[in-house]
Tab-separated table of C-alpha atoms in Angstrom:
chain	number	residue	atom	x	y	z
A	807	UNK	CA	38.398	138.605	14.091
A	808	UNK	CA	38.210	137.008	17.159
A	809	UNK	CA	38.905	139.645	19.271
A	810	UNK	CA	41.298	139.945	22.572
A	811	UNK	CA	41.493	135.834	23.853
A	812	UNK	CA	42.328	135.883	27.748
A	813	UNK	CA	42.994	132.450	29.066
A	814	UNK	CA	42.256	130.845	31.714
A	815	UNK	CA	38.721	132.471	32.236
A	816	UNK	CA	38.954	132.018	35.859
A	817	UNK	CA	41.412	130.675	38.074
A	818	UNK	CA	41.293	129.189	41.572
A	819	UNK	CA	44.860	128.739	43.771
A	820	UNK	CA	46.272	128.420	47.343
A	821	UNK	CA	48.021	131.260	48.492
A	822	UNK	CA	52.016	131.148	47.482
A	823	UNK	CA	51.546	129.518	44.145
A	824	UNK	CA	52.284	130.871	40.536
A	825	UNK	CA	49.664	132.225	38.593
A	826	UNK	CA	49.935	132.940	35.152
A	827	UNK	CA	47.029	134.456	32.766
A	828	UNK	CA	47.258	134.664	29.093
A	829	UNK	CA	46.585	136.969	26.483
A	830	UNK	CA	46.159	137.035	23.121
A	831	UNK	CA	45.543	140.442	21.325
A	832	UNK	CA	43.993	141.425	18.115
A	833	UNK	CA	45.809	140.354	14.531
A	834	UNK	CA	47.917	143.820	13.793
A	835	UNK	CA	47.301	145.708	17.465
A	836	UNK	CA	50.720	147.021	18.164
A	837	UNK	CA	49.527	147.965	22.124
A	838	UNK	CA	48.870	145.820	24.734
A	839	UNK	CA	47.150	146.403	27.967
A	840	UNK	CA	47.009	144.383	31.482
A	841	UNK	CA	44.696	145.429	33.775
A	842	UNK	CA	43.174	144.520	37.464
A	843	UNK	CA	39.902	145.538	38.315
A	844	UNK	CA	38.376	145.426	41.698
A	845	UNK	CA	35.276	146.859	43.481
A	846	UNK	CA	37.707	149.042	46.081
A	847	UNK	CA	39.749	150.433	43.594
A	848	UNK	CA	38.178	150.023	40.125
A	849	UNK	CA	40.233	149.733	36.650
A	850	UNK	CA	43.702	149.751	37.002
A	851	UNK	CA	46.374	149.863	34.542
A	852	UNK	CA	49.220	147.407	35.189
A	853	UNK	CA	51.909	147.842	32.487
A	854	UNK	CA	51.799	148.292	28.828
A	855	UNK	CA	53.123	147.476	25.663
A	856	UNK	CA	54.075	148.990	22.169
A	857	UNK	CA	55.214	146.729	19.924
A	858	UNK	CA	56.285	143.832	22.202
A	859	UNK	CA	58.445	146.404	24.180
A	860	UNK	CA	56.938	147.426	27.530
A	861	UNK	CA	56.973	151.199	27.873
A	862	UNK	CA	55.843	151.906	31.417
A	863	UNK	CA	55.057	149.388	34.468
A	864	UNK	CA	54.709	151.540	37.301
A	865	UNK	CA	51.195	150.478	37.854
A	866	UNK	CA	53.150	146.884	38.833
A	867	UNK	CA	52.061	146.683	42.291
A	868	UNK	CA	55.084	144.525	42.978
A	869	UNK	CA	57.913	142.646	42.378
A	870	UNK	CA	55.601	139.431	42.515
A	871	UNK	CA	54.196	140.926	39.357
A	872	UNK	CA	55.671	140.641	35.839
A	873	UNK	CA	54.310	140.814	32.613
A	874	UNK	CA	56.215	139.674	29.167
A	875	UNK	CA	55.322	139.880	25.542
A	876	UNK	CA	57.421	137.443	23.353
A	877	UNK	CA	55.808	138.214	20.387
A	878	UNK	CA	53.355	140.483	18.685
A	879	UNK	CA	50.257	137.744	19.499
A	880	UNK	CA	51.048	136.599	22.998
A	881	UNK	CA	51.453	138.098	26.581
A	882	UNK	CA	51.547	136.586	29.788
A	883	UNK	CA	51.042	138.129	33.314
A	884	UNK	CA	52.443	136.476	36.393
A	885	UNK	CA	52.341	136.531	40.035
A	886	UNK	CA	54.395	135.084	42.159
A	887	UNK	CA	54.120	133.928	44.894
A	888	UNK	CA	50.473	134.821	44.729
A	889	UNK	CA	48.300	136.516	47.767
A	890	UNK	CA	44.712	136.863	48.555
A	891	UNK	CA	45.086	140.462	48.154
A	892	UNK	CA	45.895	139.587	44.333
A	893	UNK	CA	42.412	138.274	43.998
A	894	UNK	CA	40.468	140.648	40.986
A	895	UNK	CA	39.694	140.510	37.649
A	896	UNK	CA	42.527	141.019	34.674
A	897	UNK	CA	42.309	142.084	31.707
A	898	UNK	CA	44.011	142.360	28.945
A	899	UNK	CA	43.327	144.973	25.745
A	900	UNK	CA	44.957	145.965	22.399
A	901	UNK	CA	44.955	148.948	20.341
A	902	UNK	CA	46.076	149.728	16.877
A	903	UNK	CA	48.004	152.695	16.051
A	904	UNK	CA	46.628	154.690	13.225
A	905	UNK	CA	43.524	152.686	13.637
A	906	UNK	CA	40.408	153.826	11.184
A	907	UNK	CA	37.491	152.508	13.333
A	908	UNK	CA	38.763	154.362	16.081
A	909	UNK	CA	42.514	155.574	16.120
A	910	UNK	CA	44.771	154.108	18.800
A	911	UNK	CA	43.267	155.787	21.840
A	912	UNK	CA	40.706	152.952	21.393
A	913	UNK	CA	40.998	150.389	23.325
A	914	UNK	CA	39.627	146.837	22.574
A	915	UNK	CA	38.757	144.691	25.922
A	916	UNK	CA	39.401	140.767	26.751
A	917	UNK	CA	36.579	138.988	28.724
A	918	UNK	CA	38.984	138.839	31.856
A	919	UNK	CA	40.108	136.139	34.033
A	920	UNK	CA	38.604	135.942	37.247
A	921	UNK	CA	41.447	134.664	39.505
A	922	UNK	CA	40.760	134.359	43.182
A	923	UNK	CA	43.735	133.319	45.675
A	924	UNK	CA	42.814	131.455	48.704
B	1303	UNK	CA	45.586	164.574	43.685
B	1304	UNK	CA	44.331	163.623	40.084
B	1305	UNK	CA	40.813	162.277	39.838
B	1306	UNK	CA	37.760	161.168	37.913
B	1307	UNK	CA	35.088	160.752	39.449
B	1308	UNK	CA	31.341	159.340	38.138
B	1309	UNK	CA	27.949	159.369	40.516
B	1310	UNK	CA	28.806	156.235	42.574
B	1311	UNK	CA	25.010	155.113	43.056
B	1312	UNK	CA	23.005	153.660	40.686
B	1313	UNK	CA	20.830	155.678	38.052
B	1314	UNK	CA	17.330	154.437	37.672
B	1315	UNK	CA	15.566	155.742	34.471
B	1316	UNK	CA	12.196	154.575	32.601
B	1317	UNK	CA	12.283	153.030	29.807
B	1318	UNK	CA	11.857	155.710	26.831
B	1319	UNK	CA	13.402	158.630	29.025
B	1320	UNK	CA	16.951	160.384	28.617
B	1321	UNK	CA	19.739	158.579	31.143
B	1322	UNK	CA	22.380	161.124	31.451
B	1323	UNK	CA	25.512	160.100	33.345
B	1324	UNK	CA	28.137	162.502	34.741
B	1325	UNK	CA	31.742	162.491	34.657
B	1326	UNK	CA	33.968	165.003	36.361
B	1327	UNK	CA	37.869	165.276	36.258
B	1328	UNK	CA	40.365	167.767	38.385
B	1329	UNK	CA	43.961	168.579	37.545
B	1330	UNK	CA	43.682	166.808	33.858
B	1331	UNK	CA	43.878	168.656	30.544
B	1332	UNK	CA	43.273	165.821	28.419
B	1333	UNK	CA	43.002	165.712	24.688
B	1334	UNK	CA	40.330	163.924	24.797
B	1335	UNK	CA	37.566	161.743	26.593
B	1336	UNK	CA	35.998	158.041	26.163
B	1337	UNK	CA	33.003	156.356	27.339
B	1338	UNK	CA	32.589	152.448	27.424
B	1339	UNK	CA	30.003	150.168	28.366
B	1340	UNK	CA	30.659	147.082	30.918
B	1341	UNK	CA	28.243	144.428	31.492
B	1342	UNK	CA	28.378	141.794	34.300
B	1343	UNK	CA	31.265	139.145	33.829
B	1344	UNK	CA	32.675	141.036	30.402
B	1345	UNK	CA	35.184	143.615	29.613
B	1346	UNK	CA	34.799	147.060	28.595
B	1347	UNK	CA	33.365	147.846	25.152
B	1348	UNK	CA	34.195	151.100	23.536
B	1349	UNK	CA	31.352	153.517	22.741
B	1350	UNK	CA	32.712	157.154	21.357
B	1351	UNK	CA	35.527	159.366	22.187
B	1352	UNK	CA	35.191	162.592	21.793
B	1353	UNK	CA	38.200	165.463	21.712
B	1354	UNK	CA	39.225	168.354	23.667
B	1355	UNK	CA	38.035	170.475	20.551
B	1356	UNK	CA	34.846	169.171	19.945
B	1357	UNK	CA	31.766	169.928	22.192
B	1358	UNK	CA	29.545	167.071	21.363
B	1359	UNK	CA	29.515	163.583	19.579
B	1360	UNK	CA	26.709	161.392	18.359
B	1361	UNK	CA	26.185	157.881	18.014
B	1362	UNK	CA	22.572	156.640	16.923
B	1363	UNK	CA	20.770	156.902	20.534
B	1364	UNK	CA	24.460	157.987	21.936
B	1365	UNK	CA	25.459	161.495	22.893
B	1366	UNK	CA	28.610	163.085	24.260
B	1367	UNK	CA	29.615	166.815	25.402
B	1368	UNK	CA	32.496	167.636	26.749
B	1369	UNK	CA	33.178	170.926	28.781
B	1370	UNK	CA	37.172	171.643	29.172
B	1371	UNK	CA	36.273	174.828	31.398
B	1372	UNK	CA	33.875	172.979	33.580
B	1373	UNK	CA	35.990	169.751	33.250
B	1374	UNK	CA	33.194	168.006	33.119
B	1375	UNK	CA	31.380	165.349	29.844
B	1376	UNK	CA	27.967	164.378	29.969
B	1377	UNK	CA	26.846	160.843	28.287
B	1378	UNK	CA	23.408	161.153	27.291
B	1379	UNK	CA	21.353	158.004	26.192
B	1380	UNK	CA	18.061	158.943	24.417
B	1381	UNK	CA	14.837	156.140	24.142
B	1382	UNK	CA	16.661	154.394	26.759
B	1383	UNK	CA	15.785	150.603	26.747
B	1384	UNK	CA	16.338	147.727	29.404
B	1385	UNK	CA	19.156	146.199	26.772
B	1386	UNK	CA	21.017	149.579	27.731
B	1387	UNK	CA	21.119	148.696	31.423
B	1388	UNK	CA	25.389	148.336	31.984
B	1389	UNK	CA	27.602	149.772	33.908
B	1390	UNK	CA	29.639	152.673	32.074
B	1391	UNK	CA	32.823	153.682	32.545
B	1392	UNK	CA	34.551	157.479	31.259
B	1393	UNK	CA	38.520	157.595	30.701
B	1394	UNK	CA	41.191	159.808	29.550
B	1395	UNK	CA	44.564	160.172	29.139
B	1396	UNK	CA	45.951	162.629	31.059
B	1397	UNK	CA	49.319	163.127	29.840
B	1398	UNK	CA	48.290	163.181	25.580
B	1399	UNK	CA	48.911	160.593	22.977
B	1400	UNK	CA	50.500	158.130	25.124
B	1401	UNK	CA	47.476	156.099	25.598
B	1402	UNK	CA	47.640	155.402	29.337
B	1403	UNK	CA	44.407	155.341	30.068
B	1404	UNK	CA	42.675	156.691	34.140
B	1405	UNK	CA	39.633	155.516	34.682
B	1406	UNK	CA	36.270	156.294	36.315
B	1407	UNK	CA	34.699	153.816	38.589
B	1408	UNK	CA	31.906	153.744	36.777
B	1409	UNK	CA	27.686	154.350	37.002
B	1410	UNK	CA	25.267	151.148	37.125
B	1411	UNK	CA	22.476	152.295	34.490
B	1412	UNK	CA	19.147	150.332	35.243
B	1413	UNK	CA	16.411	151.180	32.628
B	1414	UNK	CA	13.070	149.540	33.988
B	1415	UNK	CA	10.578	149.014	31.838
């Protein structure tokens, strides 16, 4: 497997434009995970999903922030209007319920896009 | 207010030696406890998990304890090498089997040779 695919890798914009970062989780994962880490404040959770439906957001910092999940391989994140203040690292992870390598409490990383808003 | 917290600085250990890295929680009574790895410019990888019932977990060179009365899990790494030098992150999930993960900030591990 390839594992989580987060695209683009990294991501340079003005101020006020849309960003919107990709995510592809592992074949059969039925939880997805966005997530913004900084220095200040670390590993975040955003909002996540079971089984394409999201089940709790309230780590959306705002309503510039969505996330949707059309189907059980593909997620998108997007800010708009974006603001330097947005500028971190996101990731996005999956987990499998009833996993056997590690049960569904395991979660199973992307290599981030690094998005920086100028 | 709920919290994790993990020694902030850097841990410097020689190669060979036992790195053990800290991880304290308040106000949690989590089922259970992870520890992953993070290297520059990658994403977390998972390492071991270990449950509110158990009071240690090995991996090859890996070790965990947890202490629900101290709130408190130790991550040991024995024969540490310079390949082990990472950053390493603890998280649980405070509220049980809903996997919403909180997460430490992490401890830079430098092994020198």
């Amino acid at each position: 497997d390839a594992g989580v695919i987060q695209s683009p890798r990294h991501e340079v914009t003005e101020m006020g434009q849309e960003v919107t970062l990709r995510c592809k989780p592992i074949s059969g994962h039925d939880y997805l995970f966005w997530y913004r880490q900084t220095m200040m404040r670390g590993l975040e959770l955003l909002i996540y999903f079971n089984n394409n439906v999201p089940i709790d957001d309230s780590g959306m910092p705002e309503d510039r922030f969505s996330a949707k999940m059309p189907n059980a391989s593909f997620s998108t994140l997007k800010i708009q209007p974006s603001e330097p203040r947005d500028s971190a690292v996101y990731f996005c992870a999956s987990s499998a319920q009833g996993s056997l390598a590690g049960g569904p409490e395991t979660q199973y990383f992307g290599p981030g896009t690094r998005l920086l808003v100028l | 207010s709920q919290k994790i917290e993990q020694n902030s600085e850097a841990l410097n250990i020689q190669e060979g030696k036992t790195a053990t890295l800290t991880c304290n929680y308040t106000n949690y009574s989590p089922a259970y406890l992870q520890w992953y790895r993070q290297d520059p410019g990658r994403g977390p990888v998972f390492l071991l998990l270990i449950r509110e019932n158990e009071k240690e977990k090995r991996k090859e060179r890996l070790k965990v304890t947890f202490d629900t009365t101290l709130k408190q899990s130790l991550f040991h790494i024995t024969a540490s090498q310079p390949a082990d030098s990472a950053t390493y992150l603890c998280a649980l999930d405070p509220w049980g089997s809903n996997y919403q993960l909180i997460w430490g900030a992490g401890t830079k591990l430098i092994i020198k040779p």
